[in-house]
Amino acid sequence: MKTFTRSEVARHSAENDIWIIIDASVYDMSRFIDMHPGGAFPILEFAGKDATDAFYGLHKQDVLLKYNRYKIGTIENEQPQINFYQAGDISKVPYAESSFWMGYKSPYFTENHARFRVAVRKILDGLKSEAREIEDSGERPSDEFVQKVGAAGLLAANIGPDAVHGIHLPGGIKPEEYDYFYEMIVHEEFARWACPGLGSGLLGGMTISVPTVINFGKPALKAKVLPLVLSGKKRMCLAITEPYTGSDVANIKTTAKLSSDGSHYIVNGVKKWITTGCFADYFSTAVRTEGGISMLLIERTEGVETKLIKTSSGSSAGTAYVTFENVKVPKENLLGVENQGFKVILSNFNHERYIMLCGASMAARLVVEDCFKWANQRKVFGKRLIDQPVIRNKLAGMIAQVESMHNWLENLTFQMNHMNYDEQSIKMAGPLALCKYQMTRMLHHVSDDACQIFGGRAITKGGMGRNIESLQRTYKFSAILGGSEEIMADLGVRQAMKYFPKGARL
């Protein structure tokens, strides 16, 4: 890169010869001006001048990376004054990371966890640009993209400690060392993409369906299906909800009748709001058998059709209306015991809610970071936003709520690390349900205050307020999916009442 003086840059201020300065770097805008989405005027206004403040008032740093080819040099004897994010960096903005990553002590995290987070962040930062293109287009995540995530060990890592045996994990972490705090990190780092549609299409259906095969599939079925799904070569979803019944699983209408020779089931029925369903090769499906509810793993074959349901999270979620018409399913694809499908269905609710909690916590924290940055750089009526007491008050409320919820989540993660599955089933359903209830209430308040801080940018897709708009548009998914707020609140109290001492009185 060449070096220039500011006076040299100033000479390039004609309409067909435009140089500008952004944080001690020099950019030739001559070829870009006709392509500038905001028209020629904003660039012409700063031709030959320093445009740093104006640029950061309109754009994120990602734009500089995207158009780095127009950089031709730097200003002589000047150093950049703005911290430029590099892949894998841990943010230095207050409360942008949870306390351990900001230099505080933790009873939970180790240096291995820190090394793992940086390694995962580097991988996902490298995929972020492609992820956001998929999110914005609403397209199906490509096989190549999904397999990149699988090759990094990050599909299996999303499912938890039981899924990573034999998997090469980032940061040199051994599978036997992998615990729920490592898993928490994985969910948080994917949430940093701020791509809720893609996140659902890539991970949503998989994380809630694969455990049904891990825990209830026959050895031959596991050997066939798990390597394909965890590598990203095949995709999988959970098909329980129906248009007639919603969450009332006991009243599902999809039937599975055993053939006369007893070799296979014949499945008929429909499912609705099935995350990843449009892309799925396998459907872990709740069906009504002769004596009750059962679970079958159904391959995409003749008689299986899927139609896209458009939702607020975006079409990359692959949310589907699924039709099964005389679908033949081998009896070997039965998950668990016939007529005891409720055990399979209920087995993963705690973990599903845990995944949602981790993603929600980081989504809110990402918004806090953006608001903190914006309040420090945005000037209104001659003052920065951060100089206004009302803005500091909003930030304080957001920070306090995020930190409170995250600390509860860390405690629940610790409990999960020190309980086997049976103990988790007994003790964790209530606390996880109440935490989810309060977490989604927190998202509501944080999203609302963030919108007020960002103004019009908060309701504009893309650009400066991208993360805020995304959260505002989609946070209700966390309040409804995996158990609505009302159901979670009731479940939490009902679980507590199981241990209420009979003789307790005021």
Coordinates of C-alpha atoms in Angstrom, one line a residue:
M1 CA 0.0 0.0 0.0
K2 CA 1.2 3.5 -0.9
T3 CA 1.2 6.4 1.6
F4 CA -0.2 9.8 0.8
T5 CA -0.4 13.2 2.5
R6 CA -3.8 14.8 3.2
S7 CA -3.0 17.5 0.7
E8 CA -2.4 14.9 -2.0
V9 CA -5.8 13.3 -1.3
A10 CA -7.4 16.8 -1.4
R11 CA -6.3 17.2 -5.1
H12 CA -8.5 14.2 -6.0
S13 CA -11.9 15.9 -5.6
A14 CA -13.3 16.0 -9.2
E15 CA -16.4 14.1 -10.2
N16 CA -14.4 11.5 -12.1
D17 CA -11.4 11.5 -9.7
I18 CA -12.6 11.0 -6.1
W19 CA -10.5 10.0 -3.2
I20 CA -11.7 9.9 0.4
I21 CA -10.1 9.2 3.8
I22 CA -11.7 6.8 6.3
D23 CA -9.7 6.3 9.5
A24 CA -6.2 7.0 8.0
S25 CA -7.0 4.8 4.9
V26 CA -7.4 6.2 1.4
Y27 CA -10.1 4.9 -0.9
D28 CA -10.5 5.6 -4.6
M29 CA -14.3 6.1 -5.1
S30 CA -14.0 7.0 -8.8
R31 CA -15.2 3.6 -10.1
F32 CA -17.6 3.1 -7.2
I33 CA -19.6 6.3 -7.2
D34 CA -22.2 5.1 -9.8
M35 CA -22.8 1.9 -7.8
H36 CA -23.2 3.6 -4.5
P37 CA -26.6 2.6 -3.1
G38 CA -27.1 6.1 -1.6
G39 CA -26.4 7.9 -4.8
A40 CA -23.5 10.1 -5.8
F41 CA -24.1 13.1 -3.5
P42 CA -22.8 11.6 -0.2
I43 CA -19.5 10.7 -1.9
L44 CA -19.1 13.9 -3.8
E45 CA -19.7 15.8 -0.6
F46 CA -16.5 14.3 0.9
A47 CA -14.4 14.1 -2.2
G48 CA -10.8 14.8 -1.2
K49 CA -11.8 15.0 2.5
D50 CA -11.9 12.9 5.7
A51 CA -15.2 11.0 5.7
T52 CA -14.6 8.9 8.8
D53 CA -17.4 10.3 11.0
A54 CA -19.9 10.4 8.2
F55 CA -19.1 6.8 7.1
Y56 CA -19.5 5.4 10.6
G57 CA -22.7 7.4 11.0
L58 CA -24.2 5.4 8.0
H59 CA -22.3 2.1 7.8
K60 CA -20.9 -0.8 9.8
Q61 CA -17.3 -1.9 9.4
D62 CA -18.5 -4.9 7.3
V63 CA -18.9 -2.5 4.4
L64 CA -15.2 -1.6 4.5
L65 CA -14.3 -5.3 4.3
K66 CA -16.8 -5.8 1.4
Y67 CA -15.3 -3.0 -0.6
N68 CA -11.7 -3.3 0.5
R69 CA -10.6 -3.5 -3.2
Y70 CA -11.1 0.3 -3.4
K71 CA -8.5 0.9 -0.8
I72 CA -5.3 2.3 -2.4
G73 CA -3.2 3.4 0.5
T74 CA -2.9 5.1 3.9
I75 CA -2.2 8.6 5.2
E76 CA 1.5 9.2 5.9
N77 CA 2.5 9.2 9.6
E78 CA -1.0 8.5 10.8
Q79 CA -2.4 5.4 12.6
P80 CA -6.0 4.2 12.6
Q81 CA -8.0 5.4 15.6
I82 CA -10.9 3.0 15.3
N83 CA -10.6 -0.6 16.5
F84 CA -11.1 -2.9 13.5
Y85 CA -12.7 -6.2 14.2
Q86 CA -10.6 -9.3 13.1
A87 CA -12.1 -12.8 12.8
G88 CA -12.2 -14.4 16.2
D89 CA -11.7 -11.2 18.3
I90 CA -13.3 -11.0 21.7
S91 CA -15.1 -7.7 22.0
K92 CA -13.7 -5.0 24.4
V93 CA -17.0 -3.2 24.5
P94 CA -18.5 -3.3 28.1
Y95 CA -21.0 -6.1 28.5
A96 CA -20.6 -7.3 24.9
E97 CA -19.3 -10.5 26.3
S98 CA -20.2 -12.3 29.5
S99 CA -18.0 -11.7 32.5
F100 CA -15.3 -14.3 32.2
W101 CA -14.5 -13.1 28.7
M102 CA -14.2 -9.5 30.0
G103 CA -11.5 -10.5 32.4
Y104 CA -13.5 -11.5 35.5
K105 CA -13.2 -14.7 37.4
S106 CA -15.6 -17.6 36.8
P107 CA -16.3 -20.8 38.8
Y108 CA -17.4 -22.4 35.5
F109 CA -15.1 -21.5 32.6
T110 CA -11.5 -22.5 32.0
E111 CA -8.8 -21.5 29.6
N112 CA -9.8 -24.4 27.4
H113 CA -13.3 -22.9 27.1
A114 CA -11.7 -19.6 26.1
R115 CA -9.6 -21.3 23.5
F116 CA -12.6 -23.1 22.2
R117 CA -14.7 -19.9 21.9
V118 CA -12.0 -18.1 19.9
A119 CA -11.6 -21.2 17.5
V120 CA -15.4 -21.4 17.0
R121 CA -15.7 -17.7 16.5
K122 CA -13.0 -17.7 13.8
I123 CA -14.8 -20.5 11.9
L124 CA -18.2 -18.8 12.1
D125 CA -16.8 -15.4 11.3
G126 CA -15.4 -16.9 8.2
L127 CA -18.8 -18.1 7.2
K128 CA -20.8 -15.1 8.3
S129 CA -20.8 -13.3 5.0
E130 CA -22.2 -16.4 3.2
A131 CA -24.6 -17.0 6.1
R132 CA -26.1 -13.5 5.7
E133 CA -26.4 -13.8 1.9
I134 CA -28.5 -17.0 2.5
E135 CA -30.5 -15.3 5.2
D136 CA -31.2 -12.2 3.0
S137 CA -32.1 -14.3 -0.1
G138 CA -34.3 -16.7 1.8
E139 CA -32.7 -19.6 0.0
R140 CA -32.1 -23.1 1.0
P141 CA -28.7 -23.4 2.8
S142 CA -26.5 -25.1 0.2
D143 CA -25.1 -28.6 0.7
E144 CA -21.6 -27.1 0.5
F145 CA -22.4 -24.6 3.2
V146 CA -24.0 -27.2 5.6
Q147 CA -21.1 -29.6 5.0
K148 CA -18.5 -26.8 5.9
V149 CA -20.3 -26.5 9.3
G150 CA -20.4 -30.3 9.7
A151 CA -16.7 -30.7 8.8
A152 CA -15.8 -28.3 11.5
G153 CA -17.6 -30.5 14.1
L154 CA -20.2 -27.8 14.7
L155 CA -23.3 -29.7 13.8
A156 CA -22.6 -32.4 16.3
A157 CA -21.5 -29.8 18.9
N158 CA -24.9 -28.2 18.8
I159 CA -26.6 -31.4 20.0
G160 CA -24.5 -31.7 23.1
P161 CA -22.0 -34.0 24.8
D162 CA -23.8 -37.2 23.7
A163 CA -23.3 -36.4 20.0
V164 CA -19.5 -35.5 19.8
H165 CA -18.0 -38.9 20.3
G166 CA -15.4 -39.4 17.4
I167 CA -15.9 -35.8 16.3
H168 CA -12.9 -33.5 15.7
L169 CA -13.8 -30.3 17.7
P170 CA -12.4 -26.8 17.2
G171 CA -9.6 -25.6 19.5
G172 CA -8.2 -29.1 20.0
I173 CA -11.0 -29.9 22.6
K174 CA -11.3 -33.6 23.2
P175 CA -14.8 -35.1 22.9
E176 CA -14.6 -36.6 26.4
E177 CA -13.9 -33.1 27.7
Y178 CA -16.9 -31.5 26.0
D179 CA -19.5 -30.4 28.5
Y180 CA -22.6 -28.1 28.5
F181 CA -20.5 -25.0 28.9
Y182 CA -18.8 -25.8 25.6
E183 CA -22.2 -26.4 24.1
M184 CA -23.4 -23.0 25.5
I185 CA -20.5 -21.4 23.7
V186 CA -21.5 -23.0 20.4
H187 CA -25.1 -21.8 20.6
E188 CA -24.0 -18.3 21.5
E189 CA -21.5 -18.1 18.6
F190 CA -24.1 -19.2 16.0
A191 CA -26.5 -16.6 17.5
R192 CA -23.8 -13.9 16.7
W193 CA -24.7 -14.4 13.0
A194 CA -28.0 -12.7 13.7
C195 CA -29.6 -15.0 11.0
P196 CA -32.6 -16.5 12.7
G197 CA -34.0 -18.0 9.5
L198 CA -30.8 -19.6 8.4
G199 CA -30.1 -20.7 12.0
S200 CA -33.4 -22.5 12.1
G201 CA -33.0 -24.1 8.7
L202 CA -29.4 -25.2 9.4
L203 CA -29.7 -26.2 13.1
G204 CA -33.3 -25.9 14.4
G205 CA -34.8 -29.1 13.0
M206 CA -31.6 -31.1 13.5
T207 CA -30.9 -30.3 17.1
I208 CA -34.4 -31.4 18.2
S209 CA -34.6 -34.5 16.0
V210 CA -31.2 -36.1 16.1
P211 CA -31.4 -36.9 19.8
T212 CA -34.5 -39.1 19.1
V213 CA -32.2 -41.3 17.0
I214 CA -29.2 -41.2 19.4
N215 CA -31.3 -42.2 22.4
F216 CA -34.0 -44.4 20.8
G217 CA -32.8 -45.6 17.4
K218 CA -31.7 -49.2 16.8
P219 CA -28.0 -49.7 16.3
A220 CA -28.3 -50.2 12.5
L221 CA -30.4 -47.1 12.1
K222 CA -28.0 -45.0 14.1
A223 CA -25.0 -46.3 12.1
K224 CA -26.8 -45.4 8.9
V225 CA -28.3 -42.0 9.8
L226 CA -26.1 -40.2 12.3
P227 CA -22.8 -39.9 10.2
L228 CA -24.8 -38.5 7.3
V229 CA -26.7 -35.9 9.3
L230 CA -23.7 -34.8 11.6
S231 CA -21.5 -34.4 8.5
G232 CA -24.2 -32.3 6.7
K233 CA -24.6 -34.7 3.9
K234 CA -28.3 -35.3 5.0
R235 CA -30.7 -33.2 6.9
M236 CA -33.3 -34.0 9.5
C237 CA -36.3 -32.5 11.3
L238 CA -38.8 -33.2 14.0
A239 CA -42.4 -33.7 12.8
I240 CA -44.9 -33.6 15.7
T241 CA -47.1 -30.5 15.4
E242 CA -50.3 -30.7 13.3
P243 CA -52.7 -28.0 12.1
Y244 CA -55.5 -29.6 14.1
T245 CA -53.8 -29.9 17.4
G246 CA -50.9 -27.5 17.8
S247 CA -49.1 -28.5 21.0
D248 CA -51.8 -31.0 22.0
V249 CA -49.7 -34.0 21.0
A250 CA -52.2 -36.5 22.5
N251 CA -54.7 -35.7 19.8
I252 CA -52.5 -36.0 16.7
K253 CA -54.3 -37.6 13.7
T254 CA -51.4 -38.8 11.6
T255 CA -51.7 -42.6 11.5
A256 CA -49.2 -45.5 11.1
K257 CA -50.8 -48.9 10.4
L258 CA -48.7 -52.0 10.4
S259 CA -48.7 -53.9 7.1
S260 CA -50.3 -57.4 6.9
D261 CA -46.8 -59.0 6.8
G262 CA -45.6 -56.9 9.7
S263 CA -42.6 -55.6 7.8
H264 CA -43.5 -51.9 7.6
Y265 CA -45.9 -49.2 8.7
I266 CA -48.1 -47.3 6.2
V267 CA -48.3 -43.6 7.3
N268 CA -51.0 -41.1 6.4
G269 CA -51.5 -37.6 7.7
V270 CA -50.1 -34.0 7.8
K271 CA -47.7 -32.0 9.9
K272 CA -47.4 -28.2 10.1
W273 CA -44.8 -25.6 11.1
I274 CA -42.1 -28.1 10.8
T275 CA -38.7 -26.3 11.1
T276 CA -36.2 -27.5 8.4
G277 CA -39.0 -29.6 6.9
C278 CA -38.6 -28.3 3.4
F279 CA -34.9 -29.4 3.3
A280 CA -35.2 -32.6 5.4
D281 CA -34.2 -36.1 4.2
Y282 CA -35.4 -37.6 7.4
F283 CA -38.5 -36.8 9.5
S284 CA -38.6 -38.0 13.2
T285 CA -42.4 -38.2 13.2
A286 CA -45.1 -38.7 15.9
V287 CA -47.8 -41.0 14.7
R288 CA -50.9 -42.7 16.1
T289 CA -50.5 -46.5 16.2
E290 CA -53.1 -49.1 17.2
G291 CA -52.4 -48.7 20.9
G292 CA -51.2 -45.1 21.3
I293 CA -48.6 -42.7 20.1
S294 CA -45.4 -43.9 18.5
M295 CA -42.3 -42.3 16.9
L296 CA -41.0 -43.3 13.5
L297 CA -38.0 -42.1 11.4
I298 CA -39.4 -41.5 8.0
E299 CA -37.2 -41.0 5.0
R300 CA -38.1 -38.6 2.2
T301 CA -39.5 -41.1 -0.3
E302 CA -42.5 -41.6 -2.4
G303 CA -45.6 -40.2 -0.7
V304 CA -43.7 -37.5 1.3
E305 CA -44.3 -33.9 0.1
T306 CA -43.3 -30.6 1.7
K307 CA -44.6 -27.1 1.1
L308 CA -42.9 -23.9 2.4
I309 CA -44.6 -21.9 5.1
K310 CA -43.4 -18.3 5.1
T311 CA -42.7 -17.0 8.6
S312 CA -41.2 -13.9 10.2
S313 CA -37.8 -15.6 10.6
G314 CA -37.4 -16.0 6.9
S315 CA -37.7 -18.7 4.3
S316 CA -34.2 -20.1 5.0
A317 CA -35.8 -21.8 8.0
G318 CA -37.5 -24.2 5.6
T319 CA -40.6 -24.2 7.7
A320 CA -42.9 -26.8 6.1
Y321 CA -46.4 -28.2 5.7
V322 CA -45.6 -31.9 5.4
T323 CA -48.0 -34.5 3.8
F324 CA -47.6 -38.2 4.2
E325 CA -49.7 -40.2 1.8
N326 CA -49.4 -44.0 2.0
V327 CA -45.7 -43.8 3.0
K328 CA -44.0 -47.1 3.6
V329 CA -41.7 -47.0 6.7
P330 CA -39.7 -50.1 7.6
K331 CA -40.5 -51.4 11.1
E332 CA -36.8 -51.1 12.0
N333 CA -37.3 -47.3 11.8
L334 CA -39.4 -47.4 15.0
L335 CA -37.9 -45.1 17.6
G336 CA -38.2 -46.6 21.1
V337 CA -41.2 -48.8 21.8
E338 CA -44.4 -48.9 19.9
N339 CA -47.2 -47.0 21.6
Q340 CA -44.7 -45.4 24.0
G341 CA -43.8 -42.5 21.8
F342 CA -44.5 -39.9 24.5
K343 CA -41.3 -41.0 26.2
V344 CA -39.4 -40.1 23.0
I345 CA -41.2 -36.8 22.5
L346 CA -40.8 -35.6 26.1
S347 CA -37.1 -36.7 26.3
N348 CA -35.6 -33.7 24.6
F349 CA -37.8 -30.8 25.8
N350 CA -35.4 -29.7 28.5
H351 CA -32.5 -29.7 26.0
E352 CA -34.5 -27.9 23.3
R353 CA -35.4 -25.1 25.8
Y354 CA -31.8 -24.9 26.9
I355 CA -30.6 -24.4 23.3
M356 CA -33.2 -21.6 22.9
L357 CA -32.0 -20.0 26.2
C358 CA -28.4 -19.8 25.0
G359 CA -29.2 -18.3 21.7
A360 CA -31.6 -15.8 23.2
S361 CA -29.1 -14.6 25.7
M362 CA -26.4 -13.9 23.1
A363 CA -29.0 -12.3 20.7
A364 CA -29.8 -9.8 23.4
R365 CA -26.1 -9.3 24.3
L366 CA -25.3 -8.6 20.6
V367 CA -28.0 -5.9 20.6
V368 CA -26.6 -4.3 23.8
E369 CA -23.1 -4.2 22.2
D370 CA -24.6 -2.5 19.1
C371 CA -26.5 0.0 21.2
F372 CA -23.4 0.9 23.3
K373 CA -21.4 1.5 20.1
W374 CA -24.1 3.5 18.4
A375 CA -24.8 5.6 21.5
N376 CA -21.1 6.5 21.6
Q377 CA -20.7 7.4 17.9
R378 CA -24.1 8.9 17.0
K379 CA -24.4 12.7 17.5
V380 CA -27.8 14.4 17.8
F381 CA -28.2 18.1 18.5
G382 CA -24.5 18.5 19.0
K383 CA -24.2 15.7 21.6
R384 CA -23.5 12.0 21.5
L385 CA -26.5 9.8 22.4
I386 CA -24.5 8.5 25.4
D387 CA -24.4 12.0 26.8
Q388 CA -28.2 11.9 27.2
P389 CA -29.4 10.6 30.6
V390 CA -32.4 8.9 29.1
I391 CA -30.1 6.8 26.8
R392 CA -27.9 5.8 29.7
N393 CA -31.0 4.8 31.6
K394 CA -32.1 2.5 28.7
L395 CA -28.7 1.0 28.5
A396 CA -28.6 0.3 32.2
G397 CA -31.9 -1.5 32.1
M398 CA -30.9 -3.6 29.1
I399 CA -27.5 -4.5 30.7
A400 CA -29.0 -5.4 34.0
Q401 CA -31.6 -7.7 32.4
V402 CA -29.2 -9.4 30.1
E403 CA -26.6 -10.0 32.9
S404 CA -29.2 -11.3 35.3
M405 CA -30.6 -13.8 32.8
H406 CA -27.2 -15.0 31.7
N407 CA -26.1 -15.6 35.3
W408 CA -29.2 -17.7 35.8
L409 CA -28.4 -19.6 32.6
E410 CA -24.8 -20.3 33.7
N411 CA -26.1 -21.7 37.0
L412 CA -28.5 -24.0 35.2
T413 CA -25.7 -25.1 32.9
F414 CA -23.6 -26.0 36.0
Q415 CA -26.5 -28.1 37.3
M416 CA -26.8 -30.0 34.0
N417 CA -23.1 -30.7 34.1
H418 CA -23.5 -32.4 37.5
M419 CA -26.7 -34.4 36.9
N420 CA -27.3 -37.5 34.8
Y421 CA -30.3 -37.6 32.5
D422 CA -32.7 -39.0 35.0
E423 CA -31.9 -36.4 37.6
Q424 CA -32.2 -33.6 35.0
S425 CA -35.6 -34.9 34.0
I426 CA -36.8 -34.7 37.6
K427 CA -35.2 -31.4 38.7
M428 CA -34.5 -29.2 35.6
A429 CA -37.9 -29.0 33.8
G430 CA -39.3 -26.4 36.1
P431 CA -36.2 -24.1 36.4
L432 CA -35.6 -24.3 32.6
A433 CA -39.2 -23.5 31.9
L434 CA -39.2 -20.4 34.3
C435 CA -35.9 -19.3 32.9
K436 CA -37.3 -19.5 29.3
Y437 CA -40.4 -17.5 30.4
Q438 CA -38.2 -14.7 31.9
M439 CA -35.7 -14.8 29.1
T440 CA -38.3 -14.1 26.5
R441 CA -39.7 -11.3 28.7
M442 CA -36.2 -9.9 28.8
L443 CA -36.0 -10.1 25.0
H444 CA -39.2 -8.1 24.7
H445 CA -37.8 -5.2 26.9
V446 CA -34.3 -5.2 25.4
S447 CA -35.7 -5.2 21.8
D448 CA -38.1 -2.4 22.6
D449 CA -35.4 -0.1 24.2
A450 CA -32.9 -1.0 21.4
C451 CA -35.5 0.2 18.8
Q452 CA -35.8 3.5 20.6
I453 CA -32.1 4.0 20.7
F454 CA -31.6 3.2 17.0
G455 CA -34.7 4.9 15.7
G456 CA -35.6 4.3 12.1
R457 CA -32.5 2.1 11.6
A458 CA -34.1 -0.4 14.0
I459 CA -37.0 -1.1 11.6
T460 CA -34.9 -1.3 8.5
K461 CA -33.6 -4.6 7.3
G462 CA -29.8 -4.6 6.8
G463 CA -27.4 -1.8 7.5
M464 CA -26.6 -0.3 10.9
G465 CA -29.6 -1.6 12.7
R466 CA -29.6 -5.1 11.2
N467 CA -29.2 -7.0 14.5
I468 CA -31.9 -4.8 16.3
E469 CA -34.4 -5.2 13.4
S470 CA -33.8 -9.0 13.4
L471 CA -34.4 -9.4 17.1
Q472 CA -37.5 -7.1 17.0
R473 CA -39.0 -9.1 14.2
T474 CA -38.2 -12.6 15.5
Y475 CA -38.0 -12.6 19.3
K476 CA -41.5 -13.9 19.6
F477 CA -40.3 -17.2 18.2
S478 CA -38.6 -17.8 21.5
A479 CA -41.7 -16.8 23.3
I480 CA -43.9 -19.3 21.4
L481 CA -41.7 -22.2 20.2
G482 CA -40.6 -24.9 22.6
G483 CA -43.5 -24.0 24.9
S484 CA -45.2 -20.6 25.0
E485 CA -44.6 -18.2 27.9
E486 CA -47.9 -19.0 29.5
I487 CA -47.2 -22.8 29.4
M488 CA -43.7 -22.3 30.7
A489 CA -44.8 -20.2 33.6
D490 CA -47.5 -22.7 34.5
L491 CA -45.1 -25.6 34.2
G492 CA -42.5 -24.0 36.4
V493 CA -45.0 -23.5 39.2
R494 CA -46.6 -26.9 38.8
Q495 CA -43.2 -28.5 39.0
A496 CA -42.4 -26.5 42.2
M497 CA -45.7 -27.6 43.7
K498 CA -44.5 -31.3 43.5
Y499 CA -41.9 -30.4 46.2
F500 CA -44.1 -28.0 48.3
P501 CA -43.9 -29.2 51.9
K502 CA -47.4 -30.3 53.0
G503 CA -47.1 -28.6 56.4
A504 CA -45.9 -25.2 55.2
R505 CA -48.0 -22.3 56.6
L506 CA -47.5 -18.6 57.0

